[in-house]
Structure formats: structure tokens, C-alpha cells
mmCIF file of C-alpha atoms and ligand atoms in Angstrom:
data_model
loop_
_atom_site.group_PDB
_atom_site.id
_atom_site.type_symbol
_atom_site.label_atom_id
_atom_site.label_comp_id
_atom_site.label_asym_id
_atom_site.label_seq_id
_atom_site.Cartn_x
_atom_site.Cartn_y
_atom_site.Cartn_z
ATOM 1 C CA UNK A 1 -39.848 -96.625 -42.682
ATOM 2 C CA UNK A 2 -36.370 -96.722 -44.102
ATOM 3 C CA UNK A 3 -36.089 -99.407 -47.055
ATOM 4 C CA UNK A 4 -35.932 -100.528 -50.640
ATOM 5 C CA UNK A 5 -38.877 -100.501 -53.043
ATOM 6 C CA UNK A 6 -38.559 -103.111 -56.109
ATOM 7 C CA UNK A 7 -40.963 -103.497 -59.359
ATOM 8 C CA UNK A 8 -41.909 -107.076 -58.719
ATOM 9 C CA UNK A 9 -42.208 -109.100 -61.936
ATOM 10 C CA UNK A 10 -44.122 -112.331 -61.011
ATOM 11 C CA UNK A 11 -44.723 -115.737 -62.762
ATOM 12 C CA UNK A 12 -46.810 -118.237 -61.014
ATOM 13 C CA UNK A 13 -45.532 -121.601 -61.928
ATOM 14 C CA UNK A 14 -47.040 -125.184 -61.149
ATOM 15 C CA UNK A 15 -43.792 -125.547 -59.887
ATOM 16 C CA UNK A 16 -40.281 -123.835 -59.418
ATOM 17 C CA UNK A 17 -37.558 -124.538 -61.756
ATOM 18 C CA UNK A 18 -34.053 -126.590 -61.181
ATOM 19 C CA UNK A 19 -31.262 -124.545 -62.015
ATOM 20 C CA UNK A 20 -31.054 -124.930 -65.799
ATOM 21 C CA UNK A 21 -34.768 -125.475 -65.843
ATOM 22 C CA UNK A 22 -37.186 -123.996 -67.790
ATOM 23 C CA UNK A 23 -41.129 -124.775 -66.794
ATOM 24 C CA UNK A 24 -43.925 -123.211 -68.212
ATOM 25 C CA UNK A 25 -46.160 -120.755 -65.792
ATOM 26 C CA UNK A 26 -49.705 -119.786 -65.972
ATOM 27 C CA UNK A 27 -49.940 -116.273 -64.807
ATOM 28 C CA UNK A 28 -47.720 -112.894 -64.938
ATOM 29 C CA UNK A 29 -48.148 -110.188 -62.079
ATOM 30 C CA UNK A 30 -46.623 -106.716 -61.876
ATOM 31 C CA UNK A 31 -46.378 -104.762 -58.962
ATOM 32 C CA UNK A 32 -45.035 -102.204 -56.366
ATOM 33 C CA UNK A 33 -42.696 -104.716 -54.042
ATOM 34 C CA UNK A 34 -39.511 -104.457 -51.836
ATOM 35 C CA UNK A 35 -39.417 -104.799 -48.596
ATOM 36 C CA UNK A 36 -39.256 -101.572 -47.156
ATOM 37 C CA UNK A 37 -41.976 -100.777 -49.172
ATOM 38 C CA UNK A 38 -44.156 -103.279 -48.557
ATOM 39 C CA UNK A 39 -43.821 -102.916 -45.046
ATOM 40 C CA UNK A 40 -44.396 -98.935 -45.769
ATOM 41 C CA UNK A 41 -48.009 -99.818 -46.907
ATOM 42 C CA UNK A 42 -48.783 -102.046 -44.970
ATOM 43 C CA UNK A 43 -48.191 -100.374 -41.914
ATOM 44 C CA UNK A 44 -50.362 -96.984 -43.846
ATOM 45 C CA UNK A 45 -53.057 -99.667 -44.337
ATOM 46 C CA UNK A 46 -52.903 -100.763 -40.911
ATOM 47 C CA UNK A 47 -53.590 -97.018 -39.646
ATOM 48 C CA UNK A 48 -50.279 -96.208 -39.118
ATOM 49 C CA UNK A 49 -48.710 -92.356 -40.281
ATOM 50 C CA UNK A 50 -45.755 -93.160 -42.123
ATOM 51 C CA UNK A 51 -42.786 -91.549 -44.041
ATOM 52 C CA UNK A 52 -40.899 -93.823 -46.538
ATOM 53 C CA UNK A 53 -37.052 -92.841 -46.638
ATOM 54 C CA UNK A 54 -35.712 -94.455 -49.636
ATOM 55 C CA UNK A 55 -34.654 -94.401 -53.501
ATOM 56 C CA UNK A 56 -36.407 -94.961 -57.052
ATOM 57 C CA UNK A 57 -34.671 -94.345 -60.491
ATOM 58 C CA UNK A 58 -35.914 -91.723 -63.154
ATOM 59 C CA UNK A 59 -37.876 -94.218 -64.747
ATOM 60 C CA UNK A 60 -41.623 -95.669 -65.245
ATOM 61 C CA UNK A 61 -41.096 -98.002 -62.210
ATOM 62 C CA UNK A 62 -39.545 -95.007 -60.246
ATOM 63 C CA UNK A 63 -43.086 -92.866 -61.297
ATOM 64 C CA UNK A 64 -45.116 -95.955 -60.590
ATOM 65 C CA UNK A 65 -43.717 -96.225 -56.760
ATOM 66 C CA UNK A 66 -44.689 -92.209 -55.946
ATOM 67 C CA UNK A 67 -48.160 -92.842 -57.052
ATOM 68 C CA UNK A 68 -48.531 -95.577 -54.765
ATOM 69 C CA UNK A 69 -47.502 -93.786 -52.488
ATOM 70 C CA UNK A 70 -49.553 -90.945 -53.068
ATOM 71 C CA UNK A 71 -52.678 -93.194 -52.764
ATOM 72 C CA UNK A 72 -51.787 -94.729 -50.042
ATOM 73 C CA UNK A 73 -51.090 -91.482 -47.931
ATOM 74 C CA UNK A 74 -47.630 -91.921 -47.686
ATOM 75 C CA UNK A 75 -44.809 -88.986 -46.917
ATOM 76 C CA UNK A 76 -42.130 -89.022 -49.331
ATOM 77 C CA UNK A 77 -40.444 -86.030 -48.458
ATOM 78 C CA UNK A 78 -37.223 -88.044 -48.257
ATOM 79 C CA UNK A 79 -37.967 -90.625 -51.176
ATOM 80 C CA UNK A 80 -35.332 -89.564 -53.532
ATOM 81 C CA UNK A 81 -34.933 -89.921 -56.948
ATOM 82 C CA UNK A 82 -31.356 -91.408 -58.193
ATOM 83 C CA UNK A 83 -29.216 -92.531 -60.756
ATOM 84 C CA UNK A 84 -29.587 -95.407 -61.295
ATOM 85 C CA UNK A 85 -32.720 -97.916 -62.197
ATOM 86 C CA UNK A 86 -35.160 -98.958 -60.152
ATOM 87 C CA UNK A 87 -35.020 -101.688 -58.490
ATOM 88 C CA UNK A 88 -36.665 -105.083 -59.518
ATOM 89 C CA UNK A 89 -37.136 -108.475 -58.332
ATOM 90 C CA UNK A 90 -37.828 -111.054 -60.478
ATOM 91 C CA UNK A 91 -40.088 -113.794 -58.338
ATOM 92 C CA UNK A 92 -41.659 -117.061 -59.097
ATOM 93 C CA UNK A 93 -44.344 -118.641 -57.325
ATOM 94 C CA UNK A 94 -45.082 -122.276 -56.964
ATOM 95 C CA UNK A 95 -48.598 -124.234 -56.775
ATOM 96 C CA UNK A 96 -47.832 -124.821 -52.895
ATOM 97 C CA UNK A 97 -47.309 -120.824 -52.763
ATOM 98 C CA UNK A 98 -43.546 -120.790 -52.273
ATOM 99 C CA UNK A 99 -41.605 -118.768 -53.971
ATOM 100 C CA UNK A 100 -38.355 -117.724 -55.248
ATOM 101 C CA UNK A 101 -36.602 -114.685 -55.113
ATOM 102 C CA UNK A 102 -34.000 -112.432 -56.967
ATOM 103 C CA UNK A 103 -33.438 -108.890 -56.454
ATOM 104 C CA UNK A 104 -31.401 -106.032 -58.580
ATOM 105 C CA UNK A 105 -31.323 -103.574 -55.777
ATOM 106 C CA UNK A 106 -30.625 -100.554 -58.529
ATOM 107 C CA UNK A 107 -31.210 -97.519 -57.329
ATOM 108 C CA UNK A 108 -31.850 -99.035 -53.719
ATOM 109 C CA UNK A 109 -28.004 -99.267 -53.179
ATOM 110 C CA UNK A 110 -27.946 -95.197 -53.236
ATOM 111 C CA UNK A 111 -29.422 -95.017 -49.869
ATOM 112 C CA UNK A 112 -26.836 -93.761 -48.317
ATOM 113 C CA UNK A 113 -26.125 -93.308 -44.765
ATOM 114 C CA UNK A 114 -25.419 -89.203 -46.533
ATOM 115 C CA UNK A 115 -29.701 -89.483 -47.620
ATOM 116 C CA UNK A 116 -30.278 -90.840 -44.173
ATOM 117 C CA UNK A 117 -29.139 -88.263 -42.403
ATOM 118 C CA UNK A 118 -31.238 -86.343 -44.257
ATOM 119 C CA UNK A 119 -33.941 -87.529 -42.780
ATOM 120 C CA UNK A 120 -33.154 -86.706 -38.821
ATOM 121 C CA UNK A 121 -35.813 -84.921 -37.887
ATOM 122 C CA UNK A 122 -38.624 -87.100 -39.083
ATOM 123 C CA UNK A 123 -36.355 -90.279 -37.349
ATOM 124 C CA UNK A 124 -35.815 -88.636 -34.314
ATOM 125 C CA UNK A 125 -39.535 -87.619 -34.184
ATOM 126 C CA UNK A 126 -41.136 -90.919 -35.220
ATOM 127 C CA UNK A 127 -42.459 -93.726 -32.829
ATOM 128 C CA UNK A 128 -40.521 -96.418 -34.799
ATOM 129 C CA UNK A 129 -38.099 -96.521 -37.041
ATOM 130 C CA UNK A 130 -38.339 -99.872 -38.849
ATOM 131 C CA UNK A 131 -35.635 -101.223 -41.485
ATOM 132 C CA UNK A 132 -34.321 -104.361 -43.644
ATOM 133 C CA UNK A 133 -31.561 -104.984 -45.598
ATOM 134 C CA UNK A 134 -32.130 -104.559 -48.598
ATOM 135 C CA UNK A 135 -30.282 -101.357 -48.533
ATOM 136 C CA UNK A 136 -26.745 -100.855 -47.569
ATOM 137 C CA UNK A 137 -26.627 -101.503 -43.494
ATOM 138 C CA UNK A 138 -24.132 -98.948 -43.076
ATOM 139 C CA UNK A 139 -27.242 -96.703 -43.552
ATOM 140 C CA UNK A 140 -29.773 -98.476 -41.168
ATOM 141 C CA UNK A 141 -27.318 -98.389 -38.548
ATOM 142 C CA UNK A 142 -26.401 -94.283 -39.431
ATOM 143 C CA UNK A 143 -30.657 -94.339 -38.606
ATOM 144 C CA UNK A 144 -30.574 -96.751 -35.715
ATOM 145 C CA UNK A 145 -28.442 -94.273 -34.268
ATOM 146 C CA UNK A 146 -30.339 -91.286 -34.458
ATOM 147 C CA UNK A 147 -33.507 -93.480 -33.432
ATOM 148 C CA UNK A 148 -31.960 -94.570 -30.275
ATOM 149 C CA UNK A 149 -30.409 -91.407 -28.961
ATOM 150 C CA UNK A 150 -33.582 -89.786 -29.832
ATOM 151 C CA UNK A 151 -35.672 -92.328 -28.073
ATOM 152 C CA UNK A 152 -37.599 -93.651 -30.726
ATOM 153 C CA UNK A 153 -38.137 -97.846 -31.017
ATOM 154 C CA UNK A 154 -35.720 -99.458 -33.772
ATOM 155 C CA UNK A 155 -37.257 -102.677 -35.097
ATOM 156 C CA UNK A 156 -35.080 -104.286 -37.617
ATOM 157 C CA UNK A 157 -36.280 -107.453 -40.347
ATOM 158 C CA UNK A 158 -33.238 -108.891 -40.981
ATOM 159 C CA UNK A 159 -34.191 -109.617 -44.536
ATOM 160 C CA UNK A 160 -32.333 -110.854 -47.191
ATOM 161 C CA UNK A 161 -30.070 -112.711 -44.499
ATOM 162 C CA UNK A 162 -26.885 -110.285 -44.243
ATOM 163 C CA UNK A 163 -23.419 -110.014 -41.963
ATOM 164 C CA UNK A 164 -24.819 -107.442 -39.324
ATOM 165 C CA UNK A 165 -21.781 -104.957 -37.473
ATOM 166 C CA UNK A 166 -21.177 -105.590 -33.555
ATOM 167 C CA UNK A 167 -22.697 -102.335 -33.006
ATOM 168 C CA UNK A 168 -26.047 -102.816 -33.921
ATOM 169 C CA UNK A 169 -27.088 -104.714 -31.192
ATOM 170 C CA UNK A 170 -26.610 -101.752 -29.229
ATOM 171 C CA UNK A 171 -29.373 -100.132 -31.009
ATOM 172 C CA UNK A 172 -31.827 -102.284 -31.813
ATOM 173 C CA UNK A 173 -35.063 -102.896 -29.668
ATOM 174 C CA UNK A 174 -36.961 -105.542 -32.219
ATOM 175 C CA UNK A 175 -35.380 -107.978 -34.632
ATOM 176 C CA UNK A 176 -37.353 -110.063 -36.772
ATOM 177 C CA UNK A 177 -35.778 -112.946 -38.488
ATOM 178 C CA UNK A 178 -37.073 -115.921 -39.998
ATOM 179 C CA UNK A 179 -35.423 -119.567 -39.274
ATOM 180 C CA UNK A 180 -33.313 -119.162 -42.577
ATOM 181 C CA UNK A 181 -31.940 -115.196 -41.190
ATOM 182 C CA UNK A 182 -31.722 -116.141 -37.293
ATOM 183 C CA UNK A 183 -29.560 -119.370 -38.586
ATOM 184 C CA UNK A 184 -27.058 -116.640 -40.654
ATOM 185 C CA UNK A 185 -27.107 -114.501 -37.591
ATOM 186 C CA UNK A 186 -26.661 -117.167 -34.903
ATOM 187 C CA UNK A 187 -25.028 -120.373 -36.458
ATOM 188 C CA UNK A 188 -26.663 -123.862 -36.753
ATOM 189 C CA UNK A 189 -28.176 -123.547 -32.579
ATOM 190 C CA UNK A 190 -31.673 -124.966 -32.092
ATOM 191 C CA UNK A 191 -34.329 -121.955 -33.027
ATOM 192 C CA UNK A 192 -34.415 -120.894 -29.418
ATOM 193 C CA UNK A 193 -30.922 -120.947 -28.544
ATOM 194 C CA UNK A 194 -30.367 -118.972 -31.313
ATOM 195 C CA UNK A 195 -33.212 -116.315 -30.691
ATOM 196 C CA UNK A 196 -31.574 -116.248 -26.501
ATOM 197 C CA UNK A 197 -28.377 -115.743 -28.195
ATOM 198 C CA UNK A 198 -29.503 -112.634 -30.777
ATOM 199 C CA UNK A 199 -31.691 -111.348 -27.302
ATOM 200 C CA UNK A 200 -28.460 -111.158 -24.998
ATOM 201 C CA UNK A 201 -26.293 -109.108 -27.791
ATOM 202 C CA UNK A 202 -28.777 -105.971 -26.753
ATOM 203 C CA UNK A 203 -31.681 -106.868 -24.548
ATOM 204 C CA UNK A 204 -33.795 -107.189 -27.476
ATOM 205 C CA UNK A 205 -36.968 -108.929 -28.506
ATOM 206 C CA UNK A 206 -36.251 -111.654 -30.633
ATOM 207 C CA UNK A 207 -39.468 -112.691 -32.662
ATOM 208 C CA UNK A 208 -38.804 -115.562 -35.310
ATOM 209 C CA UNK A 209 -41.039 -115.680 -37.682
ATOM 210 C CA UNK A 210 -42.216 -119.400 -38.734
ATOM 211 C CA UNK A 211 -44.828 -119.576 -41.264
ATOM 212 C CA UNK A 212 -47.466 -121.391 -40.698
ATOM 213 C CA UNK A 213 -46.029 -122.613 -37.617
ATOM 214 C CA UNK A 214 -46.245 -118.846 -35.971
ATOM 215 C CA UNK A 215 -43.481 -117.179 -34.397
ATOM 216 C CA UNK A 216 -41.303 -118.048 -31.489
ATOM 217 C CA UNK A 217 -40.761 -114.549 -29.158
ATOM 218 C CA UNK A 218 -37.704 -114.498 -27.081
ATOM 219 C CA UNK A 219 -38.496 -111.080 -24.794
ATOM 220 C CA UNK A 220 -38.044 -110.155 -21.369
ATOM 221 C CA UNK A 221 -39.813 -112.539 -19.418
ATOM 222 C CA UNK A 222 -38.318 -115.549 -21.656
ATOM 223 C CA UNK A 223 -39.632 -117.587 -24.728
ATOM 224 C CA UNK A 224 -43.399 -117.938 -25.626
ATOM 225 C CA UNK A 225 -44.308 -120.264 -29.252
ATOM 226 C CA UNK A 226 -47.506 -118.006 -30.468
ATOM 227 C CA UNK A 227 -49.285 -119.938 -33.281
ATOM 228 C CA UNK A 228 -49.723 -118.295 -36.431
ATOM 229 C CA UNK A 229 -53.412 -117.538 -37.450
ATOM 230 C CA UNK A 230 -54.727 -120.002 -40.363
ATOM 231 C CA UNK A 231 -55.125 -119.410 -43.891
ATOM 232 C CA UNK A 232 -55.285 -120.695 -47.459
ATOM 233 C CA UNK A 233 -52.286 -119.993 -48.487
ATOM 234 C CA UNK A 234 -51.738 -119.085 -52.807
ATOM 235 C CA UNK A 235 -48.795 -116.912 -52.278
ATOM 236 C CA UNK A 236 -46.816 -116.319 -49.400
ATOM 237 C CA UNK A 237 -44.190 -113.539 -51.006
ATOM 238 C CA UNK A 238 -44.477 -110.445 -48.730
ATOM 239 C CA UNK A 239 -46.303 -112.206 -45.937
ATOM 240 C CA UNK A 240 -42.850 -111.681 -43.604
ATOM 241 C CA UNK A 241 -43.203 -107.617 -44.534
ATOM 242 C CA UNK A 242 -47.069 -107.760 -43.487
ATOM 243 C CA UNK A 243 -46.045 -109.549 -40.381
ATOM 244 C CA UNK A 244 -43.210 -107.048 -39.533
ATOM 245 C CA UNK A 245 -45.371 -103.934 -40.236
ATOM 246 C CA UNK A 246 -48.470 -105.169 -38.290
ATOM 247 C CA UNK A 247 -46.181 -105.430 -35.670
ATOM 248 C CA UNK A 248 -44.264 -101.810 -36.128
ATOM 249 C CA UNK A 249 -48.082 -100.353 -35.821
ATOM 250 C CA UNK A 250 -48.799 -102.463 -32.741
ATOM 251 C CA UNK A 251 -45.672 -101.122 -30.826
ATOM 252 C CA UNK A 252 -46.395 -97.254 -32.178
ATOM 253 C CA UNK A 253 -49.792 -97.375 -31.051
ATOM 254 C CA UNK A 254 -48.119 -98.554 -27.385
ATOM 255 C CA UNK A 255 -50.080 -101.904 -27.591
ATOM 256 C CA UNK A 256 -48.460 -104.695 -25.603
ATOM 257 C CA UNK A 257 -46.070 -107.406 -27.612
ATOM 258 C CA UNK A 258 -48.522 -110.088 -26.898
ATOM 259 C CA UNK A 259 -51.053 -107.418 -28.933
ATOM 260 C CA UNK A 260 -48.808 -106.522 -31.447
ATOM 261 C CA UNK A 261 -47.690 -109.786 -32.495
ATOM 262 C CA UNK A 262 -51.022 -110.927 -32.886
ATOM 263 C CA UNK A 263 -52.044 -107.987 -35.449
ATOM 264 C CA UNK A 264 -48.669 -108.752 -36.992
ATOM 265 C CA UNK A 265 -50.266 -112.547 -37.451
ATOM 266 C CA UNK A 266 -53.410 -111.913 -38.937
ATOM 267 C CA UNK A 267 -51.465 -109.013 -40.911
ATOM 268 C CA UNK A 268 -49.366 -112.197 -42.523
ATOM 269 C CA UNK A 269 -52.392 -114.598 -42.910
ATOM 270 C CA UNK A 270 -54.159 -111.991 -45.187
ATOM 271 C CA UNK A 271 -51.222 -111.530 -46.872
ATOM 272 C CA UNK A 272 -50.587 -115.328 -47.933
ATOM 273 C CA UNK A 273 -54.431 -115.619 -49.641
ATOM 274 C CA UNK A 274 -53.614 -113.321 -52.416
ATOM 275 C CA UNK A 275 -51.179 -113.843 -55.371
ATOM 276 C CA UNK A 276 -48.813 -110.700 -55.293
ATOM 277 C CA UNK A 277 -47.848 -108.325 -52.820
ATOM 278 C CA UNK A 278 -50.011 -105.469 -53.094
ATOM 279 C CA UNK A 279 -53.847 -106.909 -52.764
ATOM 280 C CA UNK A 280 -52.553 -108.763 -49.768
ATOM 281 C CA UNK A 281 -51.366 -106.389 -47.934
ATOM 282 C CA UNK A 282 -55.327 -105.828 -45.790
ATOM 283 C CA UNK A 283 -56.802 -102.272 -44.603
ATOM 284 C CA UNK A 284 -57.513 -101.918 -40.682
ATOM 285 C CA UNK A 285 -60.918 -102.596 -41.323
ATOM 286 C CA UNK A 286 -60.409 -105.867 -43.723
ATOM 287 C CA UNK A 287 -58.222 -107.270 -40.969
ATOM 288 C CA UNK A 288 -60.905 -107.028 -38.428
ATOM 289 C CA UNK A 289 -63.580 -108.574 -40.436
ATOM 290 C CA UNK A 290 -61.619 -111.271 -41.852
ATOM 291 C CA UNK A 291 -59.063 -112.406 -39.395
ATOM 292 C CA UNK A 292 -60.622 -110.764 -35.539
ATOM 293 C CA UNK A 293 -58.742 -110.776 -33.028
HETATM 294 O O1 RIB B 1 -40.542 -109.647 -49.090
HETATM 295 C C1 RIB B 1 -41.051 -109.695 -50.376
HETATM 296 C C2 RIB B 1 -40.279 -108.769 -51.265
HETATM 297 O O2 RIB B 1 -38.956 -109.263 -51.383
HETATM 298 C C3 RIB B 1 -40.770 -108.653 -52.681
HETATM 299 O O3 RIB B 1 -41.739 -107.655 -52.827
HETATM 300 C C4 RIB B 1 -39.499 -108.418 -53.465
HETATM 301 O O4 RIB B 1 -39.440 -107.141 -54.035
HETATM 302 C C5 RIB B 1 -38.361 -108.672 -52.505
HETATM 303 O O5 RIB B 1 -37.802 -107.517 -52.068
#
């Protein structure tokens, strides 16, 4: 897993403010967040062996994100430790469990394609390497690279929405945008245009993720609408990272899309019927009891 991590600070809100607006929430939440991370433990939860390449500051939050780790049974051989803060998001969270977002990527921006490189061995060796953009894409694509001349799957969540280079497509075997990302990537075209469009840059599979509508795959035998599993949804910040990691363990473990897509689903429906990141992001085991296949 090459990604960010973030301290999420988190205020659930009866409802999110209007610029200028200040409302009054009923809860604060602190936790380990960011996207790489996130999808880091999932994908440990899920059963999956996984190293996290990334970057914390010398601070609390920086401390706070290797004992996570460290529980969780995660290799951080190539975690460094920068200078610079770590990063934070600051996130609110609504009564209908949307949220909003922003991120100070701190010490996050300091994964460099340099501290990538780093990190050959373990890319070139792994099953998957799986990334977002929340660090600089100059250094997922300096990974990509080595992934795909070493022969290992590159899965990509597109996420926060981002210019991606030409060459990418080259190297990419999964992308996983939602409808807000594949519309940044591929212009205003109806959802499945736009996922035919992102699969003919690279022969890739194209799975759109679409709340609680499912996802819409675009693969090699065309484009299939799988629903997504149901829920109760109180918050759905992180659900997209469960979704992409439950996925990323699917395709390591050599189960078919169809397969892998599905765990990805039920990955995301646990993930939505917790507040926070953390507690929603569900165990192997949790998964099969609460949400079976
Ligand atoms: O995808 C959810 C994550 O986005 C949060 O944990 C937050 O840190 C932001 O990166």
C-alpha cells in the first residue's frame, strides 16, 4: 500500500454548514484516517499481508499512526518519518451521514518518488500495489512502474479527484473512481461512457463506485451494474477506502472480479454503520457474520 495517513478530527453535525456558517455539532471523534491508510487496514483486517509505504511527522499524530500499525500487523519498514507535520483532515458529518472533507496533506507531500524507490523490492515482490492521490502522483506512477515491469497488479483510487499524466494508463490494471473522480477524469459523458472511455486508455477495469447504488464495472467482457449490499448508513467517510481494499485483497488472493467486488461491497456497507473510520473498517471474520456473501 503506497498512501497518505491523516489524524482525522471529526464533528458530527445535524447538518453541514454553508460557507460562512457556523452550526452547532453533537459529537467529536479522533482518529487514524487518510486514505492510504485506511485502505492499509482494511485490507490487514481483511487477511491481507501488507506493507504501508508512506510519511508521518515527528509528532504525537506521527507516534499515534506506528502504533496502529503495530496492532494491526502492519510492515512499516518504509513508513518514514519527515519534516514536516502530520497530516490532518478536518471532517464533518451530517445527520444523513454525508460528510465533508478537508485535508492538510503535511508530511504526506514528502513521499517522494526518491522514498518510493526505496521501496522496490517489497513493490516488485507484492501481489498488488494499490495507491490514491493523496500523495504527489509523480510518486505513484515512479511505483506503478516498478509494479508493472515486475508483474505485480496496480490498482489505483483516484481519490481526491486529480489531473492524472498520459502515462499512467499504461500501467494501471484497476482504477476506482467514484461519479464525482470518473467525471474529472472523463468530462461530463454519461457514467458508462465515461468508465469505456478510462477502460480503452489501458485495457483496464473500470469499477465506479456509487454508494448505495453499487458500482458500475467496465472490464473485459463489457459493463455489468452490481448493486451495493444494504446498510444503515451513520457515516459514510472511508466507506470508498473499505471498498477499494476489499477489493485489493480479493484480486491478491486470485479471486475472480465478480468475487472481489463483492467483498469490496460488504467491505463498504460495514464501513458506513459506524461513525469514524477506524471501527468501521470490519475483520475477515465480522464481514462474514454480518454481511455473508
Ligand atoms: O477517505 C476518507 C479519508 O479521506 C479520511 O480518513 C480523511 O483522512 C481523508 O483522507
Amino acid at each position: 500500500m503506497l498512501g497518505s495517513f491523516n489524524m482525522d478530527l471529526v464533528v458530527l453535525a445535524p447538518q453541514l454548514p454553508e460557507p460562512g456558517e457556523t452550526v452547532l455539532g453533537t459529537e467529536f471523534l479522533r482518529g487514524p484516517g487518510g486514505k492510504g491508510s485506511n485502505q492499509a487496514i482494511a485490507a490487514a483486517r481483511l487477511g491481507g499481508e501488507v506493507a504501508f509505504v508512506g510519511a508521518v511527522g515527528a509528532d504525537d499524530f506521527g507516534d499515534e499512526a506506528r502504533r496502529q500499525y503495530e496492532e494491526e500487523g502492519i510492515d512499516t519498514t518504509f513508513l518514514l518519518t519527515v519534516d514536516r507535520p502530520t497530516g490532518v483532515a478536518l471532517i464533518m458529518v451530517d445527520d444523513d451521514a454525508e460528510n465533508l472533507i478537508a485535508v492538510a496533506p503535511g508530511a504526506n507531500s514528502l513521499v517522494t518518488p526518491d522514498a518510493v524507490r526505496s521501496a522496490t523490492d517489497a513493490i516488485a515482490g507484492a501481489d498488488i500495489l494499490v495507491g490514491q492521490l493523496e500523495i504527489p502522483v509523480e510518486s505513484f506512477l515512479t511505483a506503478a512502474r516498478i509494479a508493472s515491469e515486475a508483474g505485480t497488479t496496480v490498482l489505483l483510487n483516484p481519490a481526491p479527484a486529480a489531473p492524472l499524466p498520459d502515462d499512467i494508463w499504461a500501467v494501471l490494471d484497476v482504477i476506482t473512481p467514484n461519479e464525482h473522480e470518473l467525471g474529472s477524469l472523463a468530462g461530463a459523458a454519461p457514467i458508462e461512457w465515461a468508465a469505456t472511455d478510462l477502460r480503452s486508455r489501458g485495457d483496464i477495469d473500470v469499477v465506479v463506485t456509487r454508494g448505495p447504488t453499487g458500482v458500475l464495472w467496465t472490464g473485459a467482457n463489457g459493463t455489468r451494474q452490481i448493486p451495493a449490499v444494504r446498510a444503515v448508513a451513520v457515516d459514510t467517510t472511508g466507506a470508498g477506502d473499505a471498498f477499494t481494499a476489499g477489493l485489493a485483497v480479493g484480486i491478491a488472493e486470485g479471486a475472480s472480479m465478480e468475487k472481489s467486488i463483492s467483498l469490496g461491497l460488504r467491505a463498504g456497507a460495514h464501513a458506513v454503520t459506524k461513525p469514524g473510520v477506524l471501527d468501521g473498517l470490519a475483520t475477515r471474520s465480522e464481514l462474514d457474520r454480518l454481511f455473508p456473501e
